[in-house]
Coordinates of C-alpha atoms in Angstrom, one line a residue:
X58 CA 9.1 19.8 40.6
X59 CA 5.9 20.3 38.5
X60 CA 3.8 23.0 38.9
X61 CA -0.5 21.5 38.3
X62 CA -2.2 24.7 36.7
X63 CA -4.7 26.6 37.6
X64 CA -7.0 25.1 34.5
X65 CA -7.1 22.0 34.0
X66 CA -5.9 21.2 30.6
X67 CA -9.4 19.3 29.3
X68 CA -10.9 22.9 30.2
X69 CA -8.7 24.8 28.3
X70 CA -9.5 22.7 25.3
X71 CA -13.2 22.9 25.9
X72 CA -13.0 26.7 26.1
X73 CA -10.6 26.9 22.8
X74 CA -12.9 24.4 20.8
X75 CA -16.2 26.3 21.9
X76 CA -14.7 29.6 20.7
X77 CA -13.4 28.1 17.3
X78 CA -17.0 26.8 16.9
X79 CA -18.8 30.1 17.3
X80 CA -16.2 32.1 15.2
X81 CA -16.4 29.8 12.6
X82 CA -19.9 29.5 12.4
X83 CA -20.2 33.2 12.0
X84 CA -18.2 34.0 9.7
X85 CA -19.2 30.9 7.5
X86 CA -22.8 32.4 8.0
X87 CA -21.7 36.3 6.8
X88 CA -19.5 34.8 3.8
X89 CA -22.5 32.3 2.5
X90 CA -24.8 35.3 3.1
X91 CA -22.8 37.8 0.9
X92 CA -22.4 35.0 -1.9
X93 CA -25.7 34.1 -2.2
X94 CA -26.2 37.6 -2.2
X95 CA -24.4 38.4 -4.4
X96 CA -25.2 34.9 -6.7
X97 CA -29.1 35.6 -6.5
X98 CA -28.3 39.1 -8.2
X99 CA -26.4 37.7 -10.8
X100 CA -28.9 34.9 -11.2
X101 CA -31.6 37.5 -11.9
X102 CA -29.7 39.8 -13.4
X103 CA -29.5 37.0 -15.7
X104 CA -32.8 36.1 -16.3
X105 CA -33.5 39.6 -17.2
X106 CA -31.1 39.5 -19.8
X107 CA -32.2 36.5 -21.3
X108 CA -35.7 37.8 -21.9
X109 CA -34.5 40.6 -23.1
X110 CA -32.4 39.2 -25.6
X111 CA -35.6 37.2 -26.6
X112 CA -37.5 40.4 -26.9
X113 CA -35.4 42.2 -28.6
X114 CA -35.3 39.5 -31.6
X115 CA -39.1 39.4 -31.8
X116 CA -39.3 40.6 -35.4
X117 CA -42.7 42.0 -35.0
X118 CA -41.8 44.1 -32.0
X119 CA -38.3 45.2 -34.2
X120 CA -41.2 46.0 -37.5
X121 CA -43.2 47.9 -35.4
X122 CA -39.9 50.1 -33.8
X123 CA -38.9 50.5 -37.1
X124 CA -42.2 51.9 -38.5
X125 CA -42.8 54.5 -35.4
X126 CA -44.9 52.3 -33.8
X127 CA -48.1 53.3 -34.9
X128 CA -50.6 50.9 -33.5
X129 CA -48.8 50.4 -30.0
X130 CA -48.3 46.5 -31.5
X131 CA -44.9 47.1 -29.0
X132 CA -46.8 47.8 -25.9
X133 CA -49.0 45.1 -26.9
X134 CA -46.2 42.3 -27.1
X135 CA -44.0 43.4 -24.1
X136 CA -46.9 42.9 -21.9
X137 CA -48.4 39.8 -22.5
X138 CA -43.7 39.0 -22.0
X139 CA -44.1 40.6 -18.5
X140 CA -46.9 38.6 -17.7
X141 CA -45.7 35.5 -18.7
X142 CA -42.5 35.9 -17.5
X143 CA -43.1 37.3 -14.2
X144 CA -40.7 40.5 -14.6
X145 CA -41.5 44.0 -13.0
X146 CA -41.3 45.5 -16.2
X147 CA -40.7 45.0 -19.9
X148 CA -39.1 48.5 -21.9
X149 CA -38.8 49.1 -25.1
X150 CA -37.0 52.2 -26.2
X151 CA -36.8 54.3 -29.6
X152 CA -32.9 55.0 -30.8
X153 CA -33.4 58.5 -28.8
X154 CA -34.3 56.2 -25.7
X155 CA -38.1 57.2 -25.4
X156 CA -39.8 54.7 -24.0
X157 CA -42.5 52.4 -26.7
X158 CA -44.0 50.2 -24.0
X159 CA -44.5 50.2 -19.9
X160 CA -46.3 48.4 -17.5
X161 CA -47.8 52.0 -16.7
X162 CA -48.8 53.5 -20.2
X163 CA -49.0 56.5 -19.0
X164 CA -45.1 56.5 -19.1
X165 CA -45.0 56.3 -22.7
X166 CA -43.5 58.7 -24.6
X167 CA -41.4 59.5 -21.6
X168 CA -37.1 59.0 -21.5
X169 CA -36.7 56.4 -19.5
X170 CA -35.7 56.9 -16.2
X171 CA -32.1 55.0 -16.3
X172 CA -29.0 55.9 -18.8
X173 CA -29.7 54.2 -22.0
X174 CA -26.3 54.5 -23.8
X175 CA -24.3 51.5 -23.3
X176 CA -27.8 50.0 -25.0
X177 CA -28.0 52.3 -27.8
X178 CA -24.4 52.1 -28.3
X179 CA -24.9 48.1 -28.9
X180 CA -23.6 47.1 -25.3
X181 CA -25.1 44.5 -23.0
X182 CA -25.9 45.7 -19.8
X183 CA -26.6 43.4 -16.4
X184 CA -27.1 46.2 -13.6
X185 CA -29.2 46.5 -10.4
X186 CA -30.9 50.2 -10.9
X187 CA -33.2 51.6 -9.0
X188 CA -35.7 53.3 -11.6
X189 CA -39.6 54.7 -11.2
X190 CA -40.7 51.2 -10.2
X191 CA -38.1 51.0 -7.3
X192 CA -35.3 49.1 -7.1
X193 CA -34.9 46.1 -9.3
X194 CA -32.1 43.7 -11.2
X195 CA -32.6 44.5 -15.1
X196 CA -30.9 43.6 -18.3
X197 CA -30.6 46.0 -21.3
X198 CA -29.7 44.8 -25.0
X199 CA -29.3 46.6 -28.0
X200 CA -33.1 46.4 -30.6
X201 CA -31.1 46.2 -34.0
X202 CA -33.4 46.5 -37.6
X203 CA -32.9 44.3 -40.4
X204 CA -30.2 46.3 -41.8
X205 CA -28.3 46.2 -38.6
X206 CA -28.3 49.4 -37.2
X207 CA -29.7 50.0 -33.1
X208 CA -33.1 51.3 -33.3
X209 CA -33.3 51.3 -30.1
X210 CA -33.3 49.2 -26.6
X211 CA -34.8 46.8 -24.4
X212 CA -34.5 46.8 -20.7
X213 CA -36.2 44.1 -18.4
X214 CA -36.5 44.2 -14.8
X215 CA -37.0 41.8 -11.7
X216 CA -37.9 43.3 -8.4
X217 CA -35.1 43.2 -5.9
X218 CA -37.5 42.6 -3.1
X219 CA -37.9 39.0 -4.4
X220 CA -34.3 38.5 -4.3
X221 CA -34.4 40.0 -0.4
X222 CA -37.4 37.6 -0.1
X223 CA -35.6 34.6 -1.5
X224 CA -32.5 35.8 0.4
X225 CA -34.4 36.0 3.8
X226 CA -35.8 32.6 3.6
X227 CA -32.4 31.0 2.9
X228 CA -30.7 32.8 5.4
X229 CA -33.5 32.0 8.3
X230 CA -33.4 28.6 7.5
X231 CA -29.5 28.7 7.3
X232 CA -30.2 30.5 10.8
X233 CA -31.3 27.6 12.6
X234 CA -28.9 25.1 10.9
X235 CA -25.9 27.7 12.1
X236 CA -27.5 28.0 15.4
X237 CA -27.8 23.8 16.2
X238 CA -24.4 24.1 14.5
X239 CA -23.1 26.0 17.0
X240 CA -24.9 24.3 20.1
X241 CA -24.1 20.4 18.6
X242 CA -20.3 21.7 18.3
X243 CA -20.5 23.1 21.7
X244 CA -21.9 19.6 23.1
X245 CA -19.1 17.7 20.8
X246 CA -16.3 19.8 22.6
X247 CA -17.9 19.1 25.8
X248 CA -18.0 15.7 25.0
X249 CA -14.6 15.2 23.7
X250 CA -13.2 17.1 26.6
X251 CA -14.8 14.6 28.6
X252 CA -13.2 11.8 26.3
X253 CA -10.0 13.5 26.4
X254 CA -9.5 13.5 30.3
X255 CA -10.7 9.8 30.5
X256 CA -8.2 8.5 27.6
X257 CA -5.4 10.2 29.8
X258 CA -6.9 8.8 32.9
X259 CA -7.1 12.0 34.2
X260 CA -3.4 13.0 33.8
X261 CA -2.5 16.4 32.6
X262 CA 0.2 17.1 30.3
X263 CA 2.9 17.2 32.6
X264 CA 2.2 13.8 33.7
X265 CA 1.8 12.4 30.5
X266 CA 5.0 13.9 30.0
X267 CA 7.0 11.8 33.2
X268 CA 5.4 8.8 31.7
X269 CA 6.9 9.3 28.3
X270 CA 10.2 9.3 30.1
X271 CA 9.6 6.4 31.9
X272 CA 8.5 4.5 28.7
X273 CA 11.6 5.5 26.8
X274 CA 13.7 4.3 29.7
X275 CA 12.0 0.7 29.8
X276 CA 11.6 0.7 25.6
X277 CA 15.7 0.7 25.7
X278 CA 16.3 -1.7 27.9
X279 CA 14.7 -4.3 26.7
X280 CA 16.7 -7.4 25.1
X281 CA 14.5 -7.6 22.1
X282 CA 14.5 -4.9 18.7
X283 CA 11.2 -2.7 18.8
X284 CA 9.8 -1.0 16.1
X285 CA 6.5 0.5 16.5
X286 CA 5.1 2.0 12.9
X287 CA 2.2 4.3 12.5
X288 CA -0.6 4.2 10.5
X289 CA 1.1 6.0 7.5
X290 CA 3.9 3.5 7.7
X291 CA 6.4 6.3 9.3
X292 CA 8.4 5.0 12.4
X293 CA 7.3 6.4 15.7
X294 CA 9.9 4.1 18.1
X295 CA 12.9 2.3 17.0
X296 CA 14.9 1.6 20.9
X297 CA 18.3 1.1 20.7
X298 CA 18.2 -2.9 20.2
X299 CA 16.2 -2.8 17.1
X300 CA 19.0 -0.2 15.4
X301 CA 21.7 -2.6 16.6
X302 CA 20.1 -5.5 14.7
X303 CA 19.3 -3.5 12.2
X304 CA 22.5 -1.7 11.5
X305 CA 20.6 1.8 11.0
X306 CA 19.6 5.1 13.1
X307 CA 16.4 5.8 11.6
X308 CA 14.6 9.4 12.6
X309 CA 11.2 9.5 14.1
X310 CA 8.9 9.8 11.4
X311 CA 11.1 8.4 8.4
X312 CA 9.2 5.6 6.3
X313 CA 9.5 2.5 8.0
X314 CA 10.7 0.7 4.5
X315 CA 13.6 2.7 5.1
X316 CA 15.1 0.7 8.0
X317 CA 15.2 -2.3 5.5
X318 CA 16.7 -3.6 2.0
X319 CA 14.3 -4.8 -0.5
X320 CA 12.7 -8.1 0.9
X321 CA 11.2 -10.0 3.5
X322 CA 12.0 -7.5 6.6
X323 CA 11.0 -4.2 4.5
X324 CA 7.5 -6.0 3.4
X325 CA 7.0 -7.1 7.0
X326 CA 8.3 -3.6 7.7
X327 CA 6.2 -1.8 5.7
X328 CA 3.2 -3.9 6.6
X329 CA 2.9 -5.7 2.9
X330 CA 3.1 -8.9 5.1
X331 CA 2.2 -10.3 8.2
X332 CA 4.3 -12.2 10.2
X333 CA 4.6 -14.4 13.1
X334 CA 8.1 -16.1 14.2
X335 CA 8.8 -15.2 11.0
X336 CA 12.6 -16.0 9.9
X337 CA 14.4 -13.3 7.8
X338 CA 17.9 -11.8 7.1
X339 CA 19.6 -8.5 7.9
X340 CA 22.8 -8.0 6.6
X341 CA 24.9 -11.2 8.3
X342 CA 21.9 -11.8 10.9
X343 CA 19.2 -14.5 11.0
X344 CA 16.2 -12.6 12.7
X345 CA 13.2 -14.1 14.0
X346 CA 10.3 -11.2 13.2
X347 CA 6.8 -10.7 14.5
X348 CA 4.3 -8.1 13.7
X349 CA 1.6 -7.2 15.5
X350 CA -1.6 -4.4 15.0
X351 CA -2.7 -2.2 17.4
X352 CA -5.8 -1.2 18.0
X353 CA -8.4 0.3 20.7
X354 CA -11.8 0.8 21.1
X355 CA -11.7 -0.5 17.0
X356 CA -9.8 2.5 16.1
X357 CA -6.1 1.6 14.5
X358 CA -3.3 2.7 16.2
X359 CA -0.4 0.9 13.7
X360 CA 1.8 -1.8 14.2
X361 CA 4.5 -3.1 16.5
X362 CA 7.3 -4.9 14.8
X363 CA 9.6 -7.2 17.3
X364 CA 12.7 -9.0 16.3
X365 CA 15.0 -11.6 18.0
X366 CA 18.8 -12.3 16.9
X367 CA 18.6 -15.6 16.1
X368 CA 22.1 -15.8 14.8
X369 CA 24.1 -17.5 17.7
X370 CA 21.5 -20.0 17.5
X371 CA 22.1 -21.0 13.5
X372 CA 24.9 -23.4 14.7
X373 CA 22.9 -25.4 16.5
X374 CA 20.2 -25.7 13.6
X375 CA 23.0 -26.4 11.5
X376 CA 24.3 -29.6 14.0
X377 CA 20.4 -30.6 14.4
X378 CA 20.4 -30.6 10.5
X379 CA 23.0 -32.8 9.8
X380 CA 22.1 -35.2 12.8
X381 CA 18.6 -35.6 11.0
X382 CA 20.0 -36.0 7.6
X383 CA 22.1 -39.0 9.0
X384 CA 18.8 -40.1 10.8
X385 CA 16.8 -40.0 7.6
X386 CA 19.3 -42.0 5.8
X387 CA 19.8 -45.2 8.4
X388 CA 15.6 -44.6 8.7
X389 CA 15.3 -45.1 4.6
X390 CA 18.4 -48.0 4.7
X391 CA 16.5 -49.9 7.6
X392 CA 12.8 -50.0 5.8
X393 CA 15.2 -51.3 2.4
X394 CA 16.9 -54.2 4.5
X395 CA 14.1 -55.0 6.2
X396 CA 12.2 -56.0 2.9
X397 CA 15.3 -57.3 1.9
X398 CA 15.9 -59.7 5.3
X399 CA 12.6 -60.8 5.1
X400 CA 12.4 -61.4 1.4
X401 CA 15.8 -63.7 1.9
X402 CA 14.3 -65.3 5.1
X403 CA 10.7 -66.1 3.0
X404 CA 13.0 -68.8 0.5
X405 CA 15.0 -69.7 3.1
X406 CA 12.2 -71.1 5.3
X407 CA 10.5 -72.7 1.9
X408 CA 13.6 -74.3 1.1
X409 CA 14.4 -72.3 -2.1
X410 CA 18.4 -72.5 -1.4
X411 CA 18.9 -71.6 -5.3
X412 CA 16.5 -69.0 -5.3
X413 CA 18.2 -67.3 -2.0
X414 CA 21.4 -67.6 -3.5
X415 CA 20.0 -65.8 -7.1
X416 CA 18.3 -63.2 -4.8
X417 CA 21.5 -62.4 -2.8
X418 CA 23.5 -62.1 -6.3
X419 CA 21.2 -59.6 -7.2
X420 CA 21.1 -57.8 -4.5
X421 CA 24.9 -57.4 -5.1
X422 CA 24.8 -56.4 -8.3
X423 CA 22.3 -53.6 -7.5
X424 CA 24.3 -52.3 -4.6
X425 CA 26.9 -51.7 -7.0
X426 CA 24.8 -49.6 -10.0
X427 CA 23.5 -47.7 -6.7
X428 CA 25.0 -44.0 -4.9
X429 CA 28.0 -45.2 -3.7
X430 CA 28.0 -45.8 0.1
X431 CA 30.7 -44.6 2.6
X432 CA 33.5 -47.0 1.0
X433 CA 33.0 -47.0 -2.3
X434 CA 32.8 -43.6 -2.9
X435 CA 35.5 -42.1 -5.5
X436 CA 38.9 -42.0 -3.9
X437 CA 39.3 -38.5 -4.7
X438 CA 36.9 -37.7 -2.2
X439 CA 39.0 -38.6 1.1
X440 CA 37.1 -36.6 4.0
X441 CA 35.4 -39.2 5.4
X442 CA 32.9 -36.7 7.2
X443 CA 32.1 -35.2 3.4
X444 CA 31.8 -39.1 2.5
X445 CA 29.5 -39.8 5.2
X446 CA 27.1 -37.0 4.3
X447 CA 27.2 -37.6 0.8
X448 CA 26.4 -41.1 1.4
X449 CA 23.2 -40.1 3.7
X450 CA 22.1 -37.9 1.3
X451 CA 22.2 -40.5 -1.7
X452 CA 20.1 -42.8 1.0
X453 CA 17.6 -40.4 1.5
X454 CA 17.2 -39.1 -2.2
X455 CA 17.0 -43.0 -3.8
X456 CA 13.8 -43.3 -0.8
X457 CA 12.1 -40.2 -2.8
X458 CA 13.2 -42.1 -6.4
X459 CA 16.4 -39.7 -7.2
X460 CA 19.4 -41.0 -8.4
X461 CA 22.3 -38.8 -6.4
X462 CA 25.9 -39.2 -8.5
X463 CA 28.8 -38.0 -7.5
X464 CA 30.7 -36.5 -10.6
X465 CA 33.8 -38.0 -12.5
X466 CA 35.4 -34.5 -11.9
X467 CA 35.3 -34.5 -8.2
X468 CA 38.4 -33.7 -6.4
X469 CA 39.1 -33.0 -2.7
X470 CA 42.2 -34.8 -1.3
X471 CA 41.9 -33.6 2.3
X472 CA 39.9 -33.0 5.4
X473 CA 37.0 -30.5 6.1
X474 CA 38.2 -28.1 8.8
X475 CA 34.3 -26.0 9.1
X476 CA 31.9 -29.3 8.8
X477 CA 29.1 -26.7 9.8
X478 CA 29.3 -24.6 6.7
X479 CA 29.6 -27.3 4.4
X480 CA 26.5 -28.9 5.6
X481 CA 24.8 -25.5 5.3
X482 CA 25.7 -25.1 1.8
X483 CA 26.0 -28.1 0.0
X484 CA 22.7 -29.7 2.0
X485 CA 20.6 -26.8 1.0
X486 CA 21.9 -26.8 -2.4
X487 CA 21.2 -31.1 -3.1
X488 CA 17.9 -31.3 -1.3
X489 CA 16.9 -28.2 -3.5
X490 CA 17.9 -30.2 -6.6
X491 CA 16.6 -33.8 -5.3
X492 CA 13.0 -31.8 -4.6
X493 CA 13.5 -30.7 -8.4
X494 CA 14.5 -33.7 -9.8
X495 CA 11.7 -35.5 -7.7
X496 CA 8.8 -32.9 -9.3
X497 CA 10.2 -33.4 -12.8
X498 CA 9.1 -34.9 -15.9
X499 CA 12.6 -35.8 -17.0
X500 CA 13.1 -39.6 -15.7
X501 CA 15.3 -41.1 -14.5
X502 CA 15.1 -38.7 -11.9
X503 CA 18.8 -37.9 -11.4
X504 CA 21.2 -35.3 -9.2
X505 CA 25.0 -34.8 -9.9
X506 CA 27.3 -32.9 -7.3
X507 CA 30.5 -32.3 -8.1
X508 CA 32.9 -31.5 -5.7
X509 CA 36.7 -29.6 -5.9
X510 CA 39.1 -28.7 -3.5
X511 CA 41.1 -25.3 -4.5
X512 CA 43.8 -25.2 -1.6
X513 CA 41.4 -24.1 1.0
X514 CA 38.4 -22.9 -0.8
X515 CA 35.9 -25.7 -1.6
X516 CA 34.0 -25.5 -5.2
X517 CA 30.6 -27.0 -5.5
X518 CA 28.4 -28.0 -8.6
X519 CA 24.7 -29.7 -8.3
X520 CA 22.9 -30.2 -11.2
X521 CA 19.5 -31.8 -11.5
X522 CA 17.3 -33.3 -14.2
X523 CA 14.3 -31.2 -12.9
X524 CA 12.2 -27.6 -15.3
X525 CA 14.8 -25.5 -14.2
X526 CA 15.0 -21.8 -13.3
X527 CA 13.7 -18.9 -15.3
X528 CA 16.3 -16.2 -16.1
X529 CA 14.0 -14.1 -13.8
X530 CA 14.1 -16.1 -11.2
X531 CA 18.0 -17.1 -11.0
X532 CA 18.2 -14.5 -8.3
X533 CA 14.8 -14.1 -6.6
X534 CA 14.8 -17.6 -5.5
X535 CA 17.8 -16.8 -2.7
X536 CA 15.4 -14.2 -0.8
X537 CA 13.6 -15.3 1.6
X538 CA 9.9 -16.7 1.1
X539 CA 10.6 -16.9 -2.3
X540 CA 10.1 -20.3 -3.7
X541 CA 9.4 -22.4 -7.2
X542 CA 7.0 -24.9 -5.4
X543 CA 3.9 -24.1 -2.6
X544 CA 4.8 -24.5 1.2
X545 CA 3.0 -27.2 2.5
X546 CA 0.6 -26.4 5.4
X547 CA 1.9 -24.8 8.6
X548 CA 5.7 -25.1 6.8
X549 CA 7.3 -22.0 5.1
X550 CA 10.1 -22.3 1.8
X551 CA 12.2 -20.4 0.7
X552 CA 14.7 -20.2 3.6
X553 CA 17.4 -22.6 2.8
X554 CA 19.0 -21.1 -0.4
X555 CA 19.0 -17.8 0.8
X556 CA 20.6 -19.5 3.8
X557 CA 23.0 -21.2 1.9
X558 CA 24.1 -18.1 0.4
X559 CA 24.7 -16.6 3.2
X560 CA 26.6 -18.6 4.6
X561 CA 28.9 -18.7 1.6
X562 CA 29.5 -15.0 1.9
X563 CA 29.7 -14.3 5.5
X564 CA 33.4 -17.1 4.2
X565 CA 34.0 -14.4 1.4
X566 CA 32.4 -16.9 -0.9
X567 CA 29.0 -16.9 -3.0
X568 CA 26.1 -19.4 -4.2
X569 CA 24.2 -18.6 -8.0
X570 CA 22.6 -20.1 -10.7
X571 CA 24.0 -20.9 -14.3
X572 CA 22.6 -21.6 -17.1
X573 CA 22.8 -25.6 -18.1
X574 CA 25.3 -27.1 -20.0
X575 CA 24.2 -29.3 -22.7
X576 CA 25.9 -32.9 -21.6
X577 CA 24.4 -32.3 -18.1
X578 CA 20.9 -33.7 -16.9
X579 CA 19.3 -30.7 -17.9
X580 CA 17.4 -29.0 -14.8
X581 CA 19.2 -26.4 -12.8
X582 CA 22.9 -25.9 -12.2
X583 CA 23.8 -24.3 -8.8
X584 CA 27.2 -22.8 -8.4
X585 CA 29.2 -22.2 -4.9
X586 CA 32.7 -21.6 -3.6
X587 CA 33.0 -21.7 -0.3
X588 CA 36.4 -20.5 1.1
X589 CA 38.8 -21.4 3.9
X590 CA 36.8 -24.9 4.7
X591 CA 39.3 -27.0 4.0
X592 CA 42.1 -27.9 6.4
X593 CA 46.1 -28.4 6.0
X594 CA 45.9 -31.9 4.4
X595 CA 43.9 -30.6 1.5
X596 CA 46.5 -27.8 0.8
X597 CA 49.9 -29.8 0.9

């Protein structure tokens, strides 16, 4: 039994975040004080330096070290520098580090009141000294003469109060910015406490806890695969269905492109693609994919990914396939008749008996340079099911201008024992090439399959006069989306070669491109075997 505590979980964060405000704030406040500190010395320490540097290569003020001095032109020089600069003081030193110029003149002639010898030893010197003007941030350079030797030095100051002035002002109006720091971050914590305990609906860890438990137990007995993805792409539920269609045990938190191959699923997967009853492979299975985002209150959660086995269905897409194959073929032989009928019955009824006659000859004739129907197929090609197709196939390619021959090679003596697969393959694979040869410039539009019976394996050849295949392309066109032509609106390509490969290989066989030959119609040239499809009379 759970045990509520004493403080409510939304108080305990308040308190934590309130105390995390004020400490940070704090010491953010002590560490900028001590660098700008600490930057403001250097900063003047700086400045000093560079005056003094400029001082020091006044030749005038170097002539007049030099020379003793003799007319204070030193003195002189370094004031009117102090003045314009702004510095507390402006020093020029002999080599024995008596003092040639001072804001007070009656300092001159005196030693200056700081150690001169990193100076007169022809060091650099950035220091904050307190000396007889009080405490200030000075720079001392060596004062060479022409012939190079230190005659003496030159030391520029800058008060330090105006760097605990400038200091002071920063850090009071840093004050009040870390002060409504403090008090805004106190409100935020208050507020997001408040946030906190109405997104839980008031439930406290525990709870949220028990209904984590409950979820799991309803997410994994579902009928449908799950797969909810993050907003970095990493999985953050996979229940027990989606691993079974998928054929993996992913971890929480692995990259979702991991459940998948290359493809389709791994782009919908991945979120590279959208998708809505969206038809893809895994392994063996035909899955039917949606993915959905999730947000609330506009803020994005990631994506939920659901998928259907749609595998025990494919033979009854495969049956409602061939039934409207045959359907397009009587549609496309009625519409010919009927011009035909009423053509014949026009010179009938005006009495043109010759004409009718002429007409029906032709007729004739044509039938017989036309796809061979059901009976006049060649012999070798006994199944009459294979004949059947073949023959509504050649109906509905001469409606779309395609010639559909059957080639002088074909061979297969007996019955078809799996008419389902057959369909699959071999429909896919001509209505691919009649679209080709359809879209081509090569005319007459022509198709040639080839068909040969290898004991019980079955061996297919379609060629078209269409452009053909790229090398690069000889593969990508069997997955899924991938297409030569655009999908017309609200239809998708792509689906039937990579189903017609499939199906070959779930028999052990395969389906591929080859390059063309040179006495064929010169488009593409698809390739299959399709194993164990034909029955006993085709192996005796």
């Amino acid at each position: 039994m759970s045990v509520r505590p004493r403080i409510s979980f939304a108080r305990q964060v308040l308190i934590l975040q309130v105390g995390v405000v004020v400490v940070v704030a704090v010491l953010g406040y002590g560490l900028v004080a001590w660098m700008l500190d600490g930057r403001l010395r250097d900063q003047y320490g700086q400045r000093a330096l560079t005056v003094a540097r400029s001082v020091a290569a006044d030749p005038e003020i170097r002539d007049a070290v030099a020379a003793g001095d003799p007319g204070r032109t030193v003195q002189d020089r370094a004031e009117r520098v102090r003045r314009r600069t702004g510095a507390l003081f402006v020093v020029v030193t002999d080599h024995r580090g008596l003092r040639l110029s001072h804001p007070n003149p009656a300092r001159l002639g005196e030693r200056v009141s700081t150690d001169p010898s990193d100076a007169l030893a022809g060091r650099e010197v950035v220091r904050v000294e307190r000396g007889t003007l009080g405490l200030s941030a000075r720079g001392k350079v060596p004062l060479y003469g022409r012939d190079g030797r230190v005659l003496g030095e030159v030391s520029v100051g800058f008060d330090a109060r105006a760097i605990d002035r400038e200091l002071g002002h920063v850090l009071r109006e840093m004050s009040l910015f870390v002060a409504g720091a403090v008090l805004l971050g106190v409100a935020a914590s208050a507020a997001i406490g408040r946030r906190l305990k109405r997104q839980t609906l008031g439930l406290e860890p525990y709870e949220l806890v028990e209904l984590v438990h409950e979820r799991e137990a309803v997410l994994h007995g579902v009928g449908e695969g799950v797969v909810a993805v993050d907003t970095a792409g990493r999985i953050a539920v996979c229940n027990d269905e989606a691993a079974r269609l998928l054929g993996v045990t992913p971890e929480r938190g692995a990259p979702a492109g991991d459940l998948a191959a290359e493809g389709t699923l791994r782009d919908v997967l991945t979120g590279r693609r959208e998708a809505a009853n969206l038809f893809v492979t895994a392994g063996e299975r035909v899955l039917v994919v949606n993915r959905r985002e999730v947000r609330r209150d506009r803020r994005d959660l990631g994506a939920v990914v659901t998928l259907r086995d749609r595998t025990d269905l494919e033979t009854l897409a495969r049956e409602l396939d061939s039934v409207s194959t045959l359907f397009d073929a009587l549609r496309a032989q009625r519409h010919e008749y009927a011009n035909r009928l009423h053509t014949l019955s026009g010179l009938l009824q005006l009495g043109h008996a010759a004409e009718a006659a002429d007409y029906i000859g032709a007729l004739m004739e044509d039938a017989a340079r036309r796809a061979p129907a059901p009976d006049t197929l060649p012999d070798p090609v006994s199944d009459p099911y294979l004949r059947a197709f073949l023959s509504a196939k050649s109906a509905v390619a001469a409606e779309k201008g395609v010639r559909l021959d059957i080639g002088a090679a074909s061979y297969v003596p007996g019955r078809v024992a799996d008419a389902l697969d057959v369909t699959t393959v071999v429909g896919n694979l001509v209505d691919n090439a009649v679209e080709a040869a359809r879209l081509g410039r090569r005319r007459p539009a022509r198709v040639e399959v080839e068909l040969l019976g290898d004991g019980a394996d079955l061996h297919v050849t379609v060629t078209d006069s269409g452009e053909g295949l790229p090398d690069g392309l000889r593969e990508a066109v069997f997955d899924d989306g991938v297409s030569t032509r655009d999908a017309p609106a609200g239809r998708s390509r792509g689906l039937g070669l990579g189903l017609a490969r499939r199906t070959a290989r779930a028999r052990g066989g395969d389906v591929a491109f080859v390059a063309a030959g040179a006495d064929g119609p010169g488009g593409a040239v698809a390739v299959a075997r399709i194993p164990g499809v034909l029955g006993a009379e085709a192996v005796r």
